Amino acid sequence: MSAVRHFLDIDQLDAGTLRGILDRGSALKADWRNGERPQLFAGKTLVMIFEKPSTRTRTSFQVGMQQLGGMVVVMNEKESQLGQGETVADTARVLSRYADAIMIRTDAQTKLDDLAAYAGVPVINGLTDESHPCQIMADIMTYEEHRGSIAGRVVAWSGDGNNVANSWIHAAVKLGFTIRLACPDSLQPPADVLARAADEGGDVQIVDSARAAVDGADLVVTDTWVSMGDKNAEMRRQVLLPYQVDAALMAGAKSDALFMHCLPAHRGEEVTDEVMDGPQSVVWDEAENRLHAQKGILSWCLE
Ligand code: CP
Ligand code: NVA
């Protein structure tokens, strides 16, 4: 690993590092609960680049930096020279002269990789078409707060084999839990992600129905049927209909199973109100934990 601590993807970090980040995030959460705000990031600046919309990622990173004494600059692609043809590499070189870390939300993973290759400061993946590692760090924190270690547990994914699903697969391999995915044939997780997980001995199971995925599961997860930038919205809604998480599907999981969704949710599509607002749902804790898990990530990157 290079001397610069990039947080690009869960599959690029070892289990000890991931555990350290989670522990750090939990400790900072405890501080926050006690009204303490250690000024860890005093004098540090995070630049955030958004090429796609965001509510949680933008706000939680900004609030997290500010609570710990840091500063934030937000750049939207269309309002910056990046959107006018300046290269990612040149942008990385320039921003590294101002900032202590750069977070980017973009489409192609190659842009993230280019940014990291040319930046002299840590780069954080705030979502690409292929992954969403900050989200899954918050999700693991949330699961473990409610139910203890995720190692050995069964996580069910019902829906699109998308960027969030990929990061769940990465986490399953690194942290030693089973992920069981039910996705339509046309929306399976990418073959390279599955092949790499298999090579590394991950317990990643592809099953042919939502019911089979949730059978005896400890956690049920889904996500939007139409991700930012996806085309063919109508086709997606049709093929994903059998993968909706409703109360009947939740009943197939363990009786104490939790429900998670990275949000934003499309109620009545991938999840019903009954599940979103029901007793097994921990989606608001999950959203809150973006703040705490990302403080752990920032702390590791800036150390
Ligand atoms: N879950 C998540 O990343 O939400 P935003 O798109 O609002 O940032
Ligand atoms: N899969 C979704 C996640 C949003 C946080 C998307 O990429 O739009």
PDB file of N, CA and C in Angstrom, residues 18-114:
ATOM      1  N   LEU A  18      -9.945  -2.470   8.670  1.00  0.00           N
ATOM      2  CA  LEU A  18     -11.391  -2.187   8.686  1.00  0.00           C
ATOM      3  C   LEU A  18     -11.913  -2.169  10.119  1.00  0.00           C
ATOM      4  N   ARG A  19     -11.462  -3.141  10.913  1.00  0.00           N
ATOM      5  CA  ARG A  19     -11.892  -3.201  12.325  1.00  0.00           C
ATOM      6  C   ARG A  19     -11.408  -1.960  13.089  1.00  0.00           C
ATOM      7  N   GLY A  20     -10.201  -1.555  12.800  1.00  0.00           N
ATOM      8  CA  GLY A  20      -9.651  -0.366  13.468  1.00  0.00           C
ATOM      9  C   GLY A  20     -10.473   0.877  13.145  1.00  0.00           C
ATOM     10  N   ILE A  21     -10.875   1.005  11.882  1.00  0.00           N
ATOM     11  CA  ILE A  21     -11.681   2.160  11.468  1.00  0.00           C
ATOM     12  C   ILE A  21     -13.041   2.121  12.171  1.00  0.00           C
ATOM     13  N   LEU A  22     -13.633   0.931  12.217  1.00  0.00           N
ATOM     14  CA  LEU A  22     -14.946   0.813  12.875  1.00  0.00           C
ATOM     15  C   LEU A  22     -14.848   1.137  14.359  1.00  0.00           C
ATOM     16  N   ASP A  23     -13.798   0.639  14.995  1.00  0.00           N
ATOM     17  CA  ASP A  23     -13.619   0.909  16.435  1.00  0.00           C
ATOM     18  C   ASP A  23     -13.420   2.400  16.684  1.00  0.00           C
ATOM     19  N   ARG A  24     -12.644   3.014  15.813  1.00  0.00           N
ATOM     20  CA  ARG A  24     -12.398   4.461  15.938  1.00  0.00           C
ATOM     21  C   ARG A  24     -13.711   5.233  15.771  1.00  0.00           C
ATOM     22  N   GLY A  25     -14.512   4.828  14.786  1.00  0.00           N
ATOM     23  CA  GLY A  25     -15.804   5.474  14.561  1.00  0.00           C
ATOM     24  C   GLY A  25     -16.721   5.306  15.767  1.00  0.00           C
ATOM     25  N   SER A  26     -16.713   4.119  16.354  1.00  0.00           N
ATOM     26  CA  SER A  26     -17.571   3.874  17.527  1.00  0.00           C
ATOM     27  C   SER A  26     -17.108   4.698  18.720  1.00  0.00           C
ATOM     28  N   ALA A  27     -15.792   4.819  18.885  1.00  0.00           N
ATOM     29  CA  ALA A  27     -15.274   5.628  20.005  1.00  0.00           C
ATOM     30  C   ALA A  27     -15.656   7.092  19.813  1.00  0.00           C
ATOM     31  N   LEU A  28     -15.585   7.572  18.579  1.00  0.00           N
ATOM     32  CA  LEU A  28     -15.962   8.970  18.317  1.00  0.00           C
ATOM     33  C   LEU A  28     -17.465   9.161  18.481  1.00  0.00           C
ATOM     34  N   LYS A  29     -18.218   8.105  18.217  1.00  0.00           N
ATOM     35  CA  LYS A  29     -19.668   8.182  18.451  1.00  0.00           C
ATOM     36  C   LYS A  29     -19.949   8.314  19.949  1.00  0.00           C
ATOM     37  N   ALA A  30     -19.223   7.539  20.741  1.00  0.00           N
ATOM     38  CA  ALA A  30     -19.407   7.627  22.201  1.00  0.00           C
ATOM     39  C   ALA A  30     -19.054   9.030  22.690  1.00  0.00           C
ATOM     40  N   ASP A  31     -17.967   9.594  22.155  1.00  0.00           N
ATOM     41  CA  ASP A  31     -17.601  10.976  22.514  1.00  0.00           C
ATOM     42  C   ASP A  31     -18.749  11.928  22.180  1.00  0.00           C
ATOM     43  N   TRP A  32     -19.267  11.757  20.986  1.00  0.00           N
ATOM     44  CA  TRP A  32     -20.344  12.637  20.481  1.00  0.00           C
ATOM     45  C   TRP A  32     -21.570  12.545  21.398  1.00  0.00           C
ATOM     46  N   ARG A  33     -21.885  11.302  21.800  1.00  0.00           N
ATOM     47  CA  ARG A  33     -23.026  11.096  22.705  1.00  0.00           C
ATOM     48  C   ARG A  33     -22.791  11.798  24.049  1.00  0.00           C
ATOM     49  N   ASN A  34     -21.519  11.829  24.474  1.00  0.00           N
ATOM     50  CA  ASN A  34     -21.181  12.468  25.747  1.00  0.00           C
ATOM     51  C   ASN A  34     -20.966  13.967  25.613  1.00  0.00           C
ATOM     52  N   GLY A  35     -21.236  14.485  24.427  1.00  0.00           N
ATOM     53  CA  GLY A  35     -21.072  15.929  24.216  1.00  0.00           C
ATOM     54  C   GLY A  35     -19.633  16.343  23.998  1.00  0.00           C
ATOM     55  N   GLU A  36     -18.755  15.362  23.779  1.00  0.00           N
ATOM     56  CA  GLU A  36     -17.343  15.706  23.552  1.00  0.00           C
ATOM     57  C   GLU A  36     -17.080  15.814  22.050  1.00  0.00           C
ATOM     58  N   ARG A  37     -16.248  16.778  21.697  1.00  0.00           N
ATOM     59  CA  ARG A  37     -15.907  16.986  20.282  1.00  0.00           C
ATOM     60  C   ARG A  37     -14.395  17.145  20.177  1.00  0.00           C
ATOM     61  N   PRO A  38     -13.635  16.047  20.297  1.00  0.00           N
ATOM     62  CA  PRO A  38     -12.164  16.179  20.198  1.00  0.00           C
ATOM     63  C   PRO A  38     -11.807  16.809  18.852  1.00  0.00           C
ATOM     64  N   GLN A  39     -10.965  17.835  18.897  1.00  0.00           N
ATOM     65  CA  GLN A  39     -10.695  18.619  17.668  1.00  0.00           C
ATOM     66  C   GLN A  39      -9.590  17.953  16.827  1.00  0.00           C
ATOM     67  N   LEU A  40      -9.882  16.707  16.449  1.00  0.00           N
ATOM     68  CA  LEU A  40      -8.905  15.895  15.722  1.00  0.00           C
ATOM     69  C   LEU A  40      -8.524  16.466  14.368  1.00  0.00           C
ATOM     70  N   PHE A  41      -9.474  17.173  13.756  1.00  0.00           N
ATOM     71  CA  PHE A  41      -9.250  17.625  12.378  1.00  0.00           C
ATOM     72  C   PHE A  41      -8.993  19.136  12.319  1.00  0.00           C
ATOM     73  N   ALA A  42      -8.607  19.719  13.461  1.00  0.00           N
ATOM     74  CA  ALA A  42      -8.330  21.170  13.480  1.00  0.00           C
ATOM     75  C   ALA A  42      -7.278  21.502  12.429  1.00  0.00           C
ATOM     76  N   GLY A  43      -7.562  22.506  11.630  1.00  0.00           N
ATOM     77  CA  GLY A  43      -6.628  22.936  10.597  1.00  0.00           C
ATOM     78  C   GLY A  43      -6.640  22.076   9.338  1.00  0.00           C
ATOM     79  N   LYS A  44      -7.490  21.048   9.307  1.00  0.00           N
ATOM     80  CA  LYS A  44      -7.545  20.150   8.134  1.00  0.00           C
ATOM     81  C   LYS A  44      -8.755  20.496   7.265  1.00  0.00           C
ATOM     82  N   THR A  45      -8.577  20.313   5.964  1.00  0.00           N
ATOM     83  CA  THR A  45      -9.666  20.595   5.024  1.00  0.00           C
ATOM     84  C   THR A  45      -9.957  19.367   4.162  1.00  0.00           C
ATOM     85  N   LEU A  46     -11.225  19.026   4.077  1.00  0.00           N
ATOM     86  CA  LEU A  46     -11.697  17.979   3.164  1.00  0.00           C
ATOM     87  C   LEU A  46     -12.369  18.657   1.981  1.00  0.00           C
ATOM     88  N   VAL A  47     -11.935  18.318   0.768  1.00  0.00           N
ATOM     89  CA  VAL A  47     -12.650  18.767  -0.435  1.00  0.00           C
ATOM     90  C   VAL A  47     -13.532  17.618  -0.897  1.00  0.00           C
ATOM     91  N   MET A  48     -14.783  17.921  -1.161  1.00  0.00           N
ATOM     92  CA  MET A  48     -15.712  16.892  -1.645  1.00  0.00           C
ATOM     93  C   MET A  48     -16.147  17.241  -3.064  1.00  0.00           C
ATOM     94  N   ILE A  49     -16.016  16.269  -3.961  1.00  0.00           N
ATOM     95  CA  ILE A  49     -16.420  16.451  -5.360  1.00  0.00           C
ATOM     96  C   ILE A  49     -17.670  15.598  -5.598  1.00  0.00           C
ATOM     97  N   PHE A  50     -18.713  16.227  -6.058  1.00  0.00           N
ATOM     98  CA  PHE A  50     -19.953  15.489  -6.350  1.00  0.00           C
ATOM     99  C   PHE A  50     -20.279  15.558  -7.828  1.00  0.00           C
ATOM    100  N   GLU A  51     -20.291  14.390  -8.458  1.00  0.00           N
ATOM    101  CA  GLU A  51     -20.737  14.295  -9.849  1.00  0.00           C
ATOM    102  C   GLU A  51     -22.131  13.665  -9.912  1.00  0.00           C
ATOM    103  N   LYS A  52     -22.673  13.366  -8.733  1.00  0.00           N
ATOM    104  CA  LYS A  52     -24.033  12.828  -8.632  1.00  0.00           C
ATOM    105  C   LYS A  52     -24.662  13.455  -7.392  1.00  0.00           C
ATOM    106  N   PRO A  53     -25.992  13.430  -7.294  1.00  0.00           N
ATOM    107  CA  PRO A  53     -26.653  14.027  -6.123  1.00  0.00           C
ATOM    108  C   PRO A  53     -26.322  13.290  -4.822  1.00  0.00           C
ATOM    109  N   SER A  54     -26.583  13.944  -3.707  1.00  0.00           N
ATOM    110  CA  SER A  54     -26.386  13.309  -2.390  1.00  0.00           C
ATOM    111  C   SER A  54     -27.067  14.128  -1.303  1.00  0.00           C
ATOM    112  N   THR A  55     -27.640  13.447  -0.358  1.00  0.00           N
ATOM    113  CA  THR A  55     -28.118  14.080   0.879  1.00  0.00           C
ATOM    114  C   THR A  55     -27.242  13.631   2.047  1.00  0.00           C
ATOM    115  N   ARG A  56     -27.187  12.316   2.283  1.00  0.00           N
ATOM    116  CA  ARG A  56     -26.487  11.776   3.451  1.00  0.00           C
ATOM    117  C   ARG A  56     -24.976  11.937   3.367  1.00  0.00           C
ATOM    118  N   THR A  57     -24.409  11.578   2.237  1.00  0.00           N
ATOM    119  CA  THR A  57     -22.946  11.586   2.125  1.00  0.00           C
ATOM    120  C   THR A  57     -22.418  13.006   2.298  1.00  0.00           C
ATOM    121  N   ARG A  58     -23.044  13.928   1.591  1.00  0.00           N
ATOM    122  CA  ARG A  58     -22.623  15.331   1.671  1.00  0.00           C
ATOM    123  C   ARG A  58     -22.742  15.862   3.104  1.00  0.00           C
ATOM    124  N   THR A  59     -23.904  15.656   3.697  1.00  0.00           N
ATOM    125  CA  THR A  59     -24.153  16.253   5.011  1.00  0.00           C
ATOM    126  C   THR A  59     -23.322  15.578   6.098  1.00  0.00           C
ATOM    127  N   SER A  60     -23.255  14.255   6.061  1.00  0.00           N
ATOM    128  CA  SER A  60     -22.547  13.560   7.142  1.00  0.00           C
ATOM    129  C   SER A  60     -21.049  13.832   7.092  1.00  0.00           C
ATOM    130  N   PHE A  61     -20.466  13.896   5.899  1.00  0.00           N
ATOM    131  CA  PHE A  61     -19.044  14.238   5.829  1.00  0.00           C
ATOM    132  C   PHE A  61     -18.804  15.669   6.315  1.00  0.00           C
ATOM    133  N   GLN A  62     -19.672  16.585   5.892  1.00  0.00           N
ATOM    134  CA  GLN A  62     -19.464  17.991   6.273  1.00  0.00           C
ATOM    135  C   GLN A  62     -19.617  18.163   7.780  1.00  0.00           C
ATOM    136  N   VAL A  63     -20.696  17.605   8.315  1.00  0.00           N
ATOM    137  CA  VAL A  63     -20.938  17.743   9.754  1.00  0.00           C
ATOM    138  C   VAL A  63     -19.829  17.031  10.542  1.00  0.00           C
ATOM    139  N   GLY A  64     -19.427  15.865  10.078  1.00  0.00           N
ATOM    140  CA  GLY A  64     -18.383  15.104  10.777  1.00  0.00           C
ATOM    141  C   GLY A  64     -17.071  15.875  10.842  1.00  0.00           C
ATOM    142  N   MET A  65     -16.668  16.435   9.705  1.00  0.00           N
ATOM    143  CA  MET A  65     -15.430  17.238   9.696  1.00  0.00           C
ATOM    144  C   MET A  65     -15.567  18.427  10.650  1.00  0.00           C
ATOM    145  N   GLN A  66     -16.676  19.124  10.557  1.00  0.00           N
ATOM    146  CA  GLN A  66     -16.840  20.354  11.351  1.00  0.00           C
ATOM    147  C   GLN A  66     -16.914  20.047  12.841  1.00  0.00           C
ATOM    148  N   GLN A  67     -17.597  18.949  13.207  1.00  0.00           N
ATOM    149  CA  GLN A  67     -17.683  18.619  14.636  1.00  0.00           C
ATOM    150  C   GLN A  67     -16.303  18.390  15.232  1.00  0.00           C
ATOM    151  N   LEU A  68     -15.377  17.904  14.404  1.00  0.00           N
ATOM    152  CA  LEU A  68     -14.046  17.593  14.924  1.00  0.00           C
ATOM    153  C   LEU A  68     -13.025  18.660  14.518  1.00  0.00           C
ATOM    154  N   GLY A  69     -13.540  19.862  14.231  1.00  0.00           N
ATOM    155  CA  GLY A  69     -12.664  21.015  14.060  1.00  0.00           C
ATOM    156  C   GLY A  69     -12.171  21.261  12.649  1.00  0.00           C
ATOM    157  N   GLY A  70     -12.564  20.428  11.686  1.00  0.00           N
ATOM    158  CA  GLY A  70     -12.070  20.568  10.321  1.00  0.00           C
ATOM    159  C   GLY A  70     -12.950  21.459   9.457  1.00  0.00           C
ATOM    160  N   MET A  71     -12.487  21.674   8.228  1.00  0.00           N
ATOM    161  CA  MET A  71     -13.224  22.506   7.262  1.00  0.00           C
ATOM    162  C   MET A  71     -13.525  21.675   6.023  1.00  0.00           C
ATOM    163  N   VAL A  72     -14.509  22.148   5.270  1.00  0.00           N
ATOM    164  CA  VAL A  72     -14.964  21.396   4.089  1.00  0.00           C
ATOM    165  C   VAL A  72     -15.181  22.354   2.932  1.00  0.00           C
ATOM    166  N   VAL A  73     -14.803  21.928   1.747  1.00  0.00           N
ATOM    167  CA  VAL A  73     -15.155  22.634   0.511  1.00  0.00           C
ATOM    168  C   VAL A  73     -15.917  21.637  -0.354  1.00  0.00           C
ATOM    169  N   VAL A  74     -17.078  22.045  -0.842  1.00  0.00           N
ATOM    170  CA  VAL A  74     -17.887  21.165  -1.690  1.00  0.00           C
ATOM    171  C   VAL A  74     -17.823  21.673  -3.126  1.00  0.00           C
ATOM    172  N   MET A  75     -17.479  20.760  -4.038  1.00  0.00           N
ATOM    173  CA  MET A  75     -17.440  21.111  -5.466  1.00  0.00           C
ATOM    174  C   MET A  75     -18.435  20.253  -6.216  1.00  0.00           C
ATOM    175  N   ASN A  76     -19.340  20.893  -6.906  1.00  0.00           N
ATOM    176  CA  ASN A  76     -20.224  20.139  -7.789  1.00  0.00           C
ATOM    177  C   ASN A  76     -19.606  20.155  -9.182  1.00  0.00           C
ATOM    178  N   GLU A  77     -19.630  19.005  -9.821  1.00  0.00           N
ATOM    179  CA  GLU A  77     -18.931  18.853 -11.102  1.00  0.00           C
ATOM    180  C   GLU A  77     -19.280  19.976 -12.076  1.00  0.00           C
ATOM    181  N   LYS A  78     -20.574  20.252 -12.204  1.00  0.00           N
ATOM    182  CA  LYS A  78     -20.991  21.197 -13.248  1.00  0.00           C
ATOM    183  C   LYS A  78     -20.549  22.627 -12.955  1.00  0.00           C
ATOM    184  N   GLU A  79     -20.277  22.900 -11.693  1.00  0.00           N
ATOM    185  CA  GLU A  79     -19.845  24.250 -11.330  1.00  0.00           C
ATOM    186  C   GLU A  79     -18.322  24.340 -11.239  1.00  0.00           C
ATOM    187  N   SER A  80     -17.635  23.258 -11.593  1.00  0.00           N
ATOM    188  CA  SER A  80     -16.172  23.285 -11.497  1.00  0.00           C
ATOM    189  C   SER A  80     -15.575  23.020 -12.880  1.00  0.00           C
ATOM    190  N   GLN A  81     -14.262  23.191 -13.003  1.00  0.00           N
ATOM    191  CA  GLN A  81     -13.602  22.972 -14.298  1.00  0.00           C
ATOM    192  C   GLN A  81     -13.565  21.490 -14.675  1.00  0.00           C
ATOM    193  N   LEU A  82     -13.767  20.640 -13.687  1.00  0.00           N
ATOM    194  CA  LEU A  82     -13.863  19.201 -13.984  1.00  0.00           C
ATOM    195  C   LEU A  82     -15.003  18.949 -14.975  1.00  0.00           C
ATOM    196  N   GLY A  83     -16.068  19.685 -14.798  1.00  0.00           N
ATOM    197  CA  GLY A  83     -17.214  19.544 -15.700  1.00  0.00           C
ATOM    198  C   GLY A  83     -17.007  20.244 -17.036  1.00  0.00           C
ATOM    199  N   GLN A  84     -15.880  20.964 -17.169  1.00  0.00           N
ATOM    200  CA  GLN A  84     -15.598  21.696 -18.417  1.00  0.00           C
ATOM    201  C   GLN A  84     -14.429  21.058 -19.159  1.00  0.00           C
ATOM    202  N   GLY A  85     -14.011  19.891 -18.717  1.00  0.00           N
ATOM    203  CA  GLY A  85     -12.985  19.170 -19.471  1.00  0.00           C
ATOM    204  C   GLY A  85     -11.620  19.093 -18.813  1.00  0.00           C
ATOM    205  N   GLU A  86     -11.411  19.763 -17.668  1.00  0.00           N
ATOM    206  CA  GLU A  86     -10.111  19.597 -16.980  1.00  0.00           C
ATOM    207  C   GLU A  86     -10.015  18.138 -16.524  1.00  0.00           C
ATOM    208  N   THR A  87      -8.836  17.565 -16.639  1.00  0.00           N
ATOM    209  CA  THR A  87      -8.730  16.131 -16.351  1.00  0.00           C
ATOM    210  C   THR A  87      -8.795  15.858 -14.844  1.00  0.00           C
ATOM    211  N   VAL A  88      -9.144  14.626 -14.541  1.00  0.00           N
ATOM    212  CA  VAL A  88      -9.159  14.193 -13.135  1.00  0.00           C
ATOM    213  C   VAL A  88      -7.746  14.281 -12.559  1.00  0.00           C
ATOM    214  N   ALA A  89      -6.763  13.890 -13.360  1.00  0.00           N
ATOM    215  CA  ALA A  89      -5.371  13.901 -12.874  1.00  0.00           C
ATOM    216  C   ALA A  89      -4.937  15.322 -12.507  1.00  0.00           C
ATOM    217  N   ASP A  90      -5.226  16.290 -13.379  1.00  0.00           N
ATOM    218  CA  ASP A  90      -4.827  17.669 -13.080  1.00  0.00           C
ATOM    219  C   ASP A  90      -5.607  18.211 -11.891  1.00  0.00           C
ATOM    220  N   THR A  91      -6.878  17.847 -11.815  1.00  0.00           N
ATOM    221  CA  THR A  91      -7.695  18.274 -10.671  1.00  0.00           C
ATOM    222  C   THR A  91      -7.093  17.719  -9.378  1.00  0.00           C
ATOM    223  N   ALA A  92      -6.679  16.461  -9.424  1.00  0.00           N
ATOM    224  CA  ALA A  92      -6.087  15.825  -8.240  1.00  0.00           C
ATOM    225  C   ALA A  92      -4.821  16.555  -7.807  1.00  0.00           C
ATOM    226  N   ARG A  93      -3.994  16.902  -8.782  1.00  0.00           N
ATOM    227  CA  ARG A  93      -2.721  17.583  -8.455  1.00  0.00           C
ATOM    228  C   ARG A  93      -2.991  18.933  -7.796  1.00  0.00           C
ATOM    229  N   VAL A  94      -3.973  19.657  -8.334  1.00  0.00           N
ATOM    230  CA  VAL A  94      -4.259  20.991  -7.803  1.00  0.00           C
ATOM    231  C   VAL A  94      -4.896  20.902  -6.416  1.00  0.00           C
ATOM    232  N   LEU A  95      -5.923  20.061  -6.292  1.00  0.00           N
ATOM    233  CA  LEU A  95      -6.627  19.994  -4.999  1.00  0.00           C
ATOM    234  C   LEU A  95      -5.695  19.528  -3.881  1.00  0.00           C
ATOM    235  N   SER A  96      -4.717  18.702  -4.241  1.00  0.00           N
ATOM    236  CA  SER A  96      -3.773  18.210  -3.226  1.00  0.00           C
ATOM    237  C   SER A  96      -2.918  19.335  -2.649  1.00  0.00           C
ATOM    238  N   ARG A  97      -2.831  20.469  -3.377  1.00  0.00           N
ATOM    239  CA  ARG A  97      -2.072  21.607  -2.860  1.00  0.00           C
ATOM    240  C   ARG A  97      -2.884  22.423  -1.845  1.00  0.00           C
ATOM    241  N   TYR A  98      -4.208  22.180  -1.813  1.00  0.00           N
ATOM    242  CA  TYR A  98      -5.069  22.939  -0.894  1.00  0.00           C
ATOM    243  C   TYR A  98      -5.607  22.072   0.255  1.00  0.00           C
ATOM    244  N   ALA A  99      -5.912  20.832  -0.072  1.00  0.00           N
ATOM    245  CA  ALA A  99      -6.710  20.007   0.846  1.00  0.00           C
ATOM    246  C   ALA A  99      -5.868  18.952   1.537  1.00  0.00           C
ATOM    247  N   ASP A 100      -6.395  18.438   2.642  1.00  0.00           N
ATOM    248  CA  ASP A 100      -5.752  17.339   3.362  1.00  0.00           C
ATOM    249  C   ASP A 100      -6.352  15.991   2.981  1.00  0.00           C
ATOM    250  N   ALA A 101      -7.527  16.017   2.375  1.00  0.00           N
ATOM    251  CA  ALA A 101      -8.164  14.791   1.883  1.00  0.00           C
ATOM    252  C   ALA A 101      -9.202  15.201   0.839  1.00  0.00           C
ATOM    253  N   ILE A 102      -9.504  14.261  -0.061  1.00  0.00           N
ATOM    254  CA  ILE A 102     -10.496  14.517  -1.109  1.00  0.00           C
ATOM    255  C   ILE A 102     -11.499  13.364  -1.098  1.00  0.00           C
ATOM    256  N   MET A 103     -12.768  13.696  -1.044  1.00  0.00           N
ATOM    257  CA  MET A 103     -13.816  12.686  -1.205  1.00  0.00           C
ATOM    258  C   MET A 103     -14.471  12.908  -2.555  1.00  0.00           C
ATOM    259  N   ILE A 104     -14.727  11.834  -3.279  1.00  0.00           N
ATOM    260  CA  ILE A 104     -15.394  11.983  -4.575  1.00  0.00           C
ATOM    261  C   ILE A 104     -16.564  11.017  -4.711  1.00  0.00           C
ATOM    262  N   ARG A 105     -17.652  11.536  -5.230  1.00  0.00           N
ATOM    263  CA  ARG A 105     -18.783  10.709  -5.672  1.00  0.00           C
ATOM    264  C   ARG A 105     -18.848  10.859  -7.180  1.00  0.00           C
ATOM    265  N   THR A 106     -18.676   9.741  -7.874  1.00  0.00           N
ATOM    266  CA  THR A 106     -18.581   9.816  -9.327  1.00  0.00           C
ATOM    267  C   THR A 106     -19.226   8.593  -9.969  1.00  0.00           C
ATOM    268  N   ASP A 107     -19.153   8.522 -11.287  1.00  0.00           N
ATOM    269  CA  ASP A 107     -19.737   7.369 -11.977  1.00  0.00           C
ATOM    270  C   ASP A 107     -18.675   6.262 -12.147  1.00  0.00           C
ATOM    271  N   ALA A 108     -17.681   6.514 -12.987  1.00  0.00           N
ATOM    272  CA  ALA A 108     -16.712   5.455 -13.299  1.00  0.00           C
ATOM    273  C   ALA A 108     -15.681   5.271 -12.190  1.00  0.00           C
ATOM    274  N   GLN A 109     -15.434   4.011 -11.864  1.00  0.00           N
ATOM    275  CA  GLN A 109     -14.421   3.686 -10.857  1.00  0.00           C
ATOM    276  C   GLN A 109     -13.041   4.187 -11.315  1.00  0.00           C
ATOM    277  N   THR A 110     -12.836   4.248 -12.628  1.00  0.00           N
ATOM    278  CA  THR A 110     -11.530   4.692 -13.145  1.00  0.00           C
ATOM    279  C   THR A 110     -11.246   6.137 -12.737  1.00  0.00           C
ATOM    280  N   LYS A 111     -12.286   6.951 -12.591  1.00  0.00           N
ATOM    281  CA  LYS A 111     -12.047   8.340 -12.164  1.00  0.00           C
ATOM    282  C   LYS A 111     -11.540   8.364 -10.732  1.00  0.00           C
ATOM    283  N   LEU A 112     -12.148   7.514  -9.908  1.00  0.00           N
ATOM    284  CA  LEU A 112     -11.690   7.409  -8.510  1.00  0.00           C
ATOM    285  C   LEU A 112     -10.226   6.964  -8.486  1.00  0.00           C
ATOM    286  N   ASP A 113      -9.920   5.943  -9.285  1.00  0.00           N
ATOM    287  CA  ASP A 113      -8.557   5.408  -9.303  1.00  0.00           C
ATOM    288  C   ASP A 113      -7.565   6.451  -9.812  1.00  0.00           C
ATOM    289  N   ASP A 114      -7.970   7.224 -10.830  1.00  0.00           N
ATOM    290  CA  ASP A 114      -7.102   8.290 -11.352  1.00  0.00           C
ATOM    291  C   ASP A 114      -6.860   9.352 -10.289  1.00  0.00           C
TER     292      ASP A 114
END
